[in-house]
Amino acid sequence: MATLPHHLGRSLAEALRYVAAWKGRTVVVKFGGSVLDSPSLGTLPQDLVLLQQAGVRPVLVHGGGPEITRLLERLGKTTRFVNGLRVTDEETMEVVEMVLAGRVNKHLVTLIHRAGGRAVGLSGKDAALLRARKHAPGVDLGLVGEVAHVEPKVVEVLLDAGYLPVVASLGFGPDGVSFNLNADSAAAALAVALRADKLIVLTDVEGIYRETPQGRELLSELTPEAARTLITEGVVSRGMIPKVEACLAALEGGVRSAHIIGGEIPHGLLVELFTDTGIGTMIRKREPEA
Amino acid sequence: MATLPHHLGRSLAEALRYVAAWKGRTVVVKFGGSVLDSPSLGTLPQDLVLLQQAGVRPVLVHGGGPEITRLLERLGKTTRFVNGLRVTDEETMEVVEMVLAGRVNKHLVTLIHRAGGRAVGLSGKDAALLRARKHAPGVDLGLVGEVAHVEPKVVEVLLDAGYLPVVASLGFGPDGVSFNLNADSAAAALAVALRADKLIVLTDVEGIYRETPQGRELLSELTPEAARTLITEGVVSRGMIPKVEACLAALEGGVRSAHIIGGEIPHGLLVELFTDTGIGTMIRKREPEA
Amino acid sequence: MATLPHHLGRSLAEALRYVAAWKGRTVVVKFGGSVLDSPSLGTLPQDLVLLQQAGVRPVLVHGGGPEITRLLERLGKTTRFVNGLRVTDEETMEVVEMVLAGRVNKHLVTLIHRAGGRAVGLSGKDAALLRARKHAPGVDLGLVGEVAHVEPKVVEVLLDAGYLPVVASLGFGPDGVSFNLNADSAAAALAVALRADKLIVLTDVEGIYRETPQGRELLSELTPEAARTLITEGVVSRGMIPKVEACLAALEGGVRSAHIIGGEIPHGLLVELFTDTGIGTMIRKREPEA
Amino acid sequence: MATLPHHLGRSLAEALRYVAAWKGRTVVVKFGGSVLDSPSLGTLPQDLVLLQQAGVRPVLVHGGGPEITRLLERLGKTTRFVNGLRVTDEETMEVVEMVLAGRVNKHLVTLIHRAGGRAVGLSGKDAALLRARKHAPGVDLGLVGEVAHVEPKVVEVLLDAGYLPVVASLGFGPDGVSFNLNADSAAAALAVALRADKLIVLTDVEGIYRETPQGRELLSELTPEAARTLITEGVVSRGMIPKVEACLAALEGGVRSAHIIGGEIPHGLLVELFTDTGIGTMIRKREPEA
Amino acid sequence: MATLPHHLGRSLAEALRYVAAWKGRTVVVKFGGSVLDSPSLGTLPQDLVLLQQAGVRPVLVHGGGPEITRLLERLGKTTRFVNGLRVTDEETMEVVEMVLAGRVNKHLVTLIHRAGGRAVGLSGKDAALLRARKHAPGVDLGLVGEVAHVEPKVVEVLLDAGYLPVVASLGFGPDGVSFNLNADSAAAALAVALRADKLIVLTDVEGIYRETPQGRELLSELTPEAARTLITEGVVSRGMIPKVEACLAALEGGVRSAHIIGGEIPHGLLVELFTDTGIGTMIRKREPEA
Amino acid sequence: MATLPHHLGRSLAEALRYVAAWKGRTVVVKFGGSVLDSPSLGTLPQDLVLLQQAGVRPVLVHGGGPEITRLLERLGKTTRFVNGLRVTDEETMEVVEMVLAGRVNKHLVTLIHRAGGRAVGLSGKDAALLRARKHAPGVDLGLVGEVAHVEPKVVEVLLDAGYLPVVASLGFGPDGVSFNLNADSAAAALAVALRADKLIVLTDVEGIYRETPQGRELLSELTPEAARTLITEGVVSRGMIPKVEACLAALEGGVRSAHIIGGEIPHGLLVELFTDTGIGTMIRKREPEA
């Protein structure tokens, strides 16, 4: 810690206050980037393990886009995207499932294990954790689904036994058909079902920015209303929209706060959780005045 | 049940005696065949669910040979076999892991769910369940491993919570490297670590046969010594050898009995467990006389 | 079991489904016949023990008519019957109590013990299990009583500890006066108080029959309404009336089904509980359609 | 209480010290006299209930001699006695069992219930509580037995649930044959198996007396050695001998003290347990000096 | 106990009925007198220990007037009293706290320990047990407070662990300022918060007296209404008024009965609790007739 | 925390590792300075509360020298010191007890309460926590004692219930006589009895220093042997000697490490516990090499 014990002591006191506050609370972390390209993972595995050792109950939810594309290409299969969503036929779905549940998921489990934790990988199909139905936005996207119901018990059983659950965003459709789920909204739905206190979405930017005459400004705290206005005004755009919407869905479902933070800052997860200022953008309802 | 209530009553009494005997006992079942070709699975998912509802603690361990070969072929990758073992380079291992943990495992989970159970898929890498080391039989087989240590707690946690664990035979090597494990011996090692009462190996034949002047005779019970003699004499040969050796390893590790039965007989698992005569071959130590 | 493993497997699957369904459920069995004449008991002690080992909670309720008459005769005491009910003066009551609680009860306890169970004999006076009041149907029958209140805790304590309770149908009247109770209705009242799932009345016929042009037909399932009609029409008559009425009382008190079966069929209790077709007559409310 | 509060207070302090000392301790009380002749029972039912409410765990063991003789006479059956032991053929044994388990036992249960307690009657055959073998003192006494093994769990289960167990001195012989047991030694064996702190034998005299020049003197405390000497010297004689021997057997088996007291003194059981001086004779090993 | 075992037995039976009735019940005892002058304490420490060993949950609340005055005098500090209440400036409060929590409290703890108990001394400031606010009766009394809120958990934790809590009547005011509390009302407030069954106020007289033509008569039982009338009529006067008012406050708060008894009668506490007649005055609501 | 999130993140990761390591561990903190002079207390109350909220089990032990002297002076009582120990006659002891248990203890309880904790004050006399005997170093020091036996259960009960125990260093001597105990050694004895992981002695210097040609150097870690050598060589001298000896006694009794740190550094307790470098001197055995 910095050189002056005076500052150090004060920082520790602040951090311990947060440690006490988060003890026993569930925090769902969503990580979407490429795993094999491990620099983007940064200190995530280590941070999750530290969180768990400090008494927090972390759950990791992940997607795995780039890896899927890579395998599809090797198999000579081209993908069509409609509004940013991959049209998923049966053969594609097989590949999605193998990559998410068999490759990305087990790689994350391994990295957490190396950092000293005991992770257990699940997909939304295990114990029918994430029940899904077809996503039907007007065009037929094939096996793209949305979460219909979450049965969170298996995650709670594993947390209670001291394991760190890692969940691949696959859904269990009618008759056991597999569905491809958006990982941001899967994480939000799981956070709601677990009555989590926080949803933290890791991205490749550091949070939500606004352009000002003085340059770009990171917004460190927003109300849900303000976040919706930013979408309407186009300040939040493209890839950031589904992330913000997942945050809003989590808040509506009772999660206390939702965060969008940069995944590459070393120990960013810890800084966001254990300091007053944090590093990214937190969305939270305004508390009624006492 | 058959038409005469007299026989029926006696059969029920016999079955209930076994129900009482197996209550709370752990039974590890190994299934190795192709999953997508579901006739070979027969009534297995249903039987596992019935076992669990009757108070038994079943655990399913699986491999997945044919599926792996199929994907490797599609990727234009040829495999070399040495003494029946697939030489596994890194690229092959990636495919093995994706198929076992991402495809076969999740398919079995789905089938058990449809039969009314709540399955959770694991690979040997989750919670570092199956620690492995390189298998070094003189030739270099690459990432072919053997079980070095089993940490069965995650399986027990799931059983205690009422889930049916389904384990893909992958190993967690030094530094988290993945290893391809023989599913028969992985099942045996897991049975020993769980202090299981039984190991049941499902195969495509009905048990161990001996040629007699009167024709082939199914051996319904053997001692470990007799089983070893049958290997030496060549009565047990080829693909059956590793299955019998897995059984012998389980018995040495304290498992009470090991069974080799045909996977295609409807409810064969139930007949083997709940009747005096069974349908396959049981290997068991001779109990010392009282 | 029958010779064809195919049938066998299916029967086992069916039986296991019932084992799972009855696990932890309470079943009250009423046995009224002569004990010393043990053929009529058939496999009852063995079946009760098997039920308990399979996780069911069986309770046996018994009367003891013939034995009582025998001792009264030896003591030179004649009995008067009014409408099939024994007029019971104090001296007779002493004999009834000695025979039921001291002889029949302890003999059943012994037989269950020999079959491998651990039975504990109770009368309705122990822990004031069966509170009774005078039965007053217009004529004075002396110490013939009817159940006023059941305090089932002692039976539950013994079941929880793994014992098999055997209850003699004696009642605890005001000031501790003993009352002679009809065993069928005592069993029904106990089943209601224990929130049992089933009441099974063992008789010397195989169930309820109806005459048809083709001969006698065993009715394997009836609604309570149909059972009442059969009484009104005289199809159910004489000794069968109080048994059917006890069944109806149990159903009204919330017991899910009541059965009348022949006590002499080997393992009849098991066949009735663990197969789809059963062997006797089951009375059950029609479930509302979903 | 007596008129002077000073004495009263001191007596209460003394009594409370004993209440604290006996809390949670098991006390086996043996009562052998005629029940129907209730004055001889005195305040016994009430005292047992008060003991239990004060936190002691009382168990009552009883015989029933006079009642048995009465019924045998009515049945025209004469009894032969050898050395004070009733020669017991099968027919006699039937009567013994009916009277003890069906009449005396249930009568005691009723009296305790009336005094506010919740008693459960057992015989030594229930849950095979008192395993017996043939008593073979040189002459053939028929079905007279001695205790071979006690399995006290059912008594403990009932005590833990707040019931007051009342045990008839019948034994469960090989193959379930009933045996007539001496109630004094049955009580001693049960006290040993329950690791009871006290055995209290109620009799029709007030304890052990010695003749002195000044008249008869009640011995209020004795060592086992002194008690044995009194037998040898003939001071203890006839009916008192088996009572003293039962006390000595209990002490040898680890019971802390054994008492012989008069059953007819009002609340004699309480006075013996809760005052320094007591009312009868206590036999206890001399404690080694600290 | 008195010489006649007949009376003795009956007294014991009566006492045991009360032992059973008070088992597990909480009794708050208030003792106010001087501790160093130990005769006035009489058998209190011993009685509290006996109560606790008999299963009662006793709590002792104390003041300490004379000791406080003594130390103030030694420090040359004079005290002004207004309506019997000590005007308490900060310096006086320091002395009050030292004497009550540091001297009287620890002395009582020691005496109870010597009598065989395990006492733990608390003041109302520990765990903020007795929250206080300024007592403002029109004149400024300084740091004289009244109970604003009781947080009884620490007392319950200690009782559950088998300790005997001894509470000094000090209050925890806003910002942690210490307040001097009247011990009678502190005891009443604690009794209410603990849902105690009894409040017993020890005094230097034997209870409430009324003058009659025949002389002074001790009133052994009163209703709250009668007690209020006695205050109005001046029969209860001076120092007795706050004691009676504390009793009435306890009864209003749900305590079942409140007693005023003489502290110097040997084992008076036991006589009051364990006999029908008691020794002092009990105030209790008239129970509605059944 | 300092401005660079990079450093911040690393510091947090380091702190969390310690949080995990100390969770559930007991830490005894000794504070000896004057309480009324609160600057010297610094952030101690706050730090203790943060420790407890982070899952550590802190216990505070205190003396109270200056306050005692002040009150003795006001009472006109002079004190004689022999080798730095206060010769303690009965009258002095009374004052010591009042100041420690009634004033300093309750003041610390109040300060912790204000910092958000729930403290319970004890002296070594409560529940006979610190049994003492006369300290007899050749001269008669009167009521100066040393710890003879610790009975830590009351402290554990309070910790388990979430309270923060504050212990005044008074001893319970034979017959309940009070003894004045050295707070350093009382803290060490309590740490041993509680199987604490750490003893932390707060002082008015920052640790143990050694003079070097470059100036005074703070020794941040020492083995017990090195600490003893420093005493022998006179590097550790005067008031520091008993503190170092208390540390050595704790280590011998099984405490894992003992620390001497400056009490006035803000949050010094936290810096010592939650950073690699700490701020004072830690004495710890050299771990055997693995």
PDB file of N, CA and C in Angstrom, chain A residues 207-227:
ATOM      1  N   GLY A 207     -16.678   1.843 -18.409  1.00  0.00           N
ATOM      2  CA  GLY A 207     -17.966   2.215 -17.848  1.00  0.00           C
ATOM      3  C   GLY A 207     -18.712   3.040 -18.876  1.00  0.00           C
ATOM      4  N   ILE A 208     -19.662   3.838 -18.411  1.00  0.00           N
ATOM      5  CA  ILE A 208     -20.447   4.665 -19.320  1.00  0.00           C
ATOM      6  C   ILE A 208     -19.862   6.071 -19.345  1.00  0.00           C
ATOM      7  N   TYR A 209     -19.625   6.568 -20.546  1.00  0.00           N
ATOM      8  CA  TYR A 209     -19.024   7.884 -20.699  1.00  0.00           C
ATOM      9  C   TYR A 209     -20.019   8.860 -21.281  1.00  0.00           C
ATOM     10  N   ARG A 210     -19.836  10.116 -20.991  1.00  0.00           N
ATOM     11  CA  ARG A 210     -20.592  11.178 -21.643  1.00  0.00           C
ATOM     12  C   ARG A 210     -19.566  12.176 -22.213  1.00  0.00           C
ATOM     13  N   GLU A 211     -19.865  12.672 -23.403  1.00  0.00           N
ATOM     14  CA  GLU A 211     -19.008  13.705 -23.973  1.00  0.00           C
ATOM     15  C   GLU A 211     -19.350  15.036 -23.327  1.00  0.00           C
ATOM     16  N   THR A 212     -18.374  15.754 -22.898  1.00  0.00           N
ATOM     17  CA  THR A 212     -18.613  17.105 -22.354  1.00  0.00           C
ATOM     18  C   THR A 212     -17.651  18.038 -23.068  1.00  0.00           C
ATOM     19  N   PRO A 213     -17.888  19.301 -22.940  1.00  0.00           N
ATOM     20  CA  PRO A 213     -16.956  20.243 -23.585  1.00  0.00           C
ATOM     21  C   PRO A 213     -15.522  19.992 -23.135  1.00  0.00           C
ATOM     22  N   GLN A 214     -15.372  19.481 -21.906  1.00  0.00           N
ATOM     23  CA  GLN A 214     -14.029  19.237 -21.373  1.00  0.00           C
ATOM     24  C   GLN A 214     -13.485  17.873 -21.795  1.00  0.00           C
ATOM     25  N   GLY A 215     -14.236  17.142 -22.576  1.00  0.00           N
ATOM     26  CA  GLY A 215     -13.780  15.805 -22.987  1.00  0.00           C
ATOM     27  C   GLY A 215     -14.706  14.736 -22.436  1.00  0.00           C
ATOM     28  N   ARG A 216     -14.294  13.470 -22.578  1.00  0.00           N
ATOM     29  CA  ARG A 216     -15.147  12.374 -22.114  1.00  0.00           C
ATOM     30  C   ARG A 216     -15.117  12.291 -20.598  1.00  0.00           C
ATOM     31  N   GLU A 217     -16.302  12.054 -20.022  1.00  0.00           N
ATOM     32  CA  GLU A 217     -16.384  11.971 -18.567  1.00  0.00           C
ATOM     33  C   GLU A 217     -17.009  10.628 -18.186  1.00  0.00           C
ATOM     34  N   LEU A 218     -16.335   9.891 -17.294  1.00  0.00           N
ATOM     35  CA  LEU A 218     -16.877   8.613 -16.828  1.00  0.00           C
ATOM     36  C   LEU A 218     -17.973   8.897 -15.806  1.00  0.00           C
ATOM     37  N   LEU A 219     -19.149   8.345 -16.031  1.00  0.00           N
ATOM     38  CA  LEU A 219     -20.249   8.554 -15.073  1.00  0.00           C
ATOM     39  C   LEU A 219     -20.138   7.499 -13.978  1.00  0.00           C
ATOM     40  N   SER A 220     -19.850   7.907 -12.746  1.00  0.00           N
ATOM     41  CA  SER A 220     -19.597   6.869 -11.751  1.00  0.00           C
ATOM     42  C   SER A 220     -20.861   6.367 -11.046  1.00  0.00           C
ATOM     43  N   GLU A 221     -21.920   7.144 -11.068  1.00  0.00           N
ATOM     44  CA  GLU A 221     -23.177   6.638 -10.513  1.00  0.00           C
ATOM     45  C   GLU A 221     -24.364   7.199 -11.271  1.00  0.00           C
ATOM     46  N   LEU A 222     -25.339   6.341 -11.539  1.00  0.00           N
ATOM     47  CA  LEU A 222     -26.530   6.723 -12.293  1.00  0.00           C
ATOM     48  C   LEU A 222     -27.772   6.122 -11.638  1.00  0.00           C
ATOM     49  N   THR A 223     -28.908   6.811 -11.804  1.00  0.00           N
ATOM     50  CA  THR A 223     -30.171   6.159 -11.443  1.00  0.00           C
ATOM     51  C   THR A 223     -30.643   5.373 -12.667  1.00  0.00           C
ATOM     52  N   PRO A 224     -31.576   4.432 -12.469  1.00  0.00           N
ATOM     53  CA  PRO A 224     -32.121   3.712 -13.628  1.00  0.00           C
ATOM     54  C   PRO A 224     -32.753   4.681 -14.619  1.00  0.00           C
ATOM     55  N   GLU A 225     -33.416   5.705 -14.121  1.00  0.00           N
ATOM     56  CA  GLU A 225     -34.064   6.660 -15.021  1.00  0.00           C
ATOM     57  C   GLU A 225     -33.019   7.346 -15.895  1.00  0.00           C
ATOM     58  N   ALA A 226     -31.946   7.790 -15.246  1.00  0.00           N
ATOM     59  CA  ALA A 226     -30.895   8.466 -15.997  1.00  0.00           C
ATOM     60  C   ALA A 226     -30.304   7.529 -17.042  1.00  0.00           C
ATOM     61  N   ALA A 227     -30.147   6.261 -16.693  1.00  0.00           N
ATOM     62  CA  ALA A 227     -29.582   5.303 -17.645  1.00  0.00           C
ATOM     63  C   ALA A 227     -30.497   5.167 -18.844  1.00  0.00           C
TER      64      ALA A 227
END
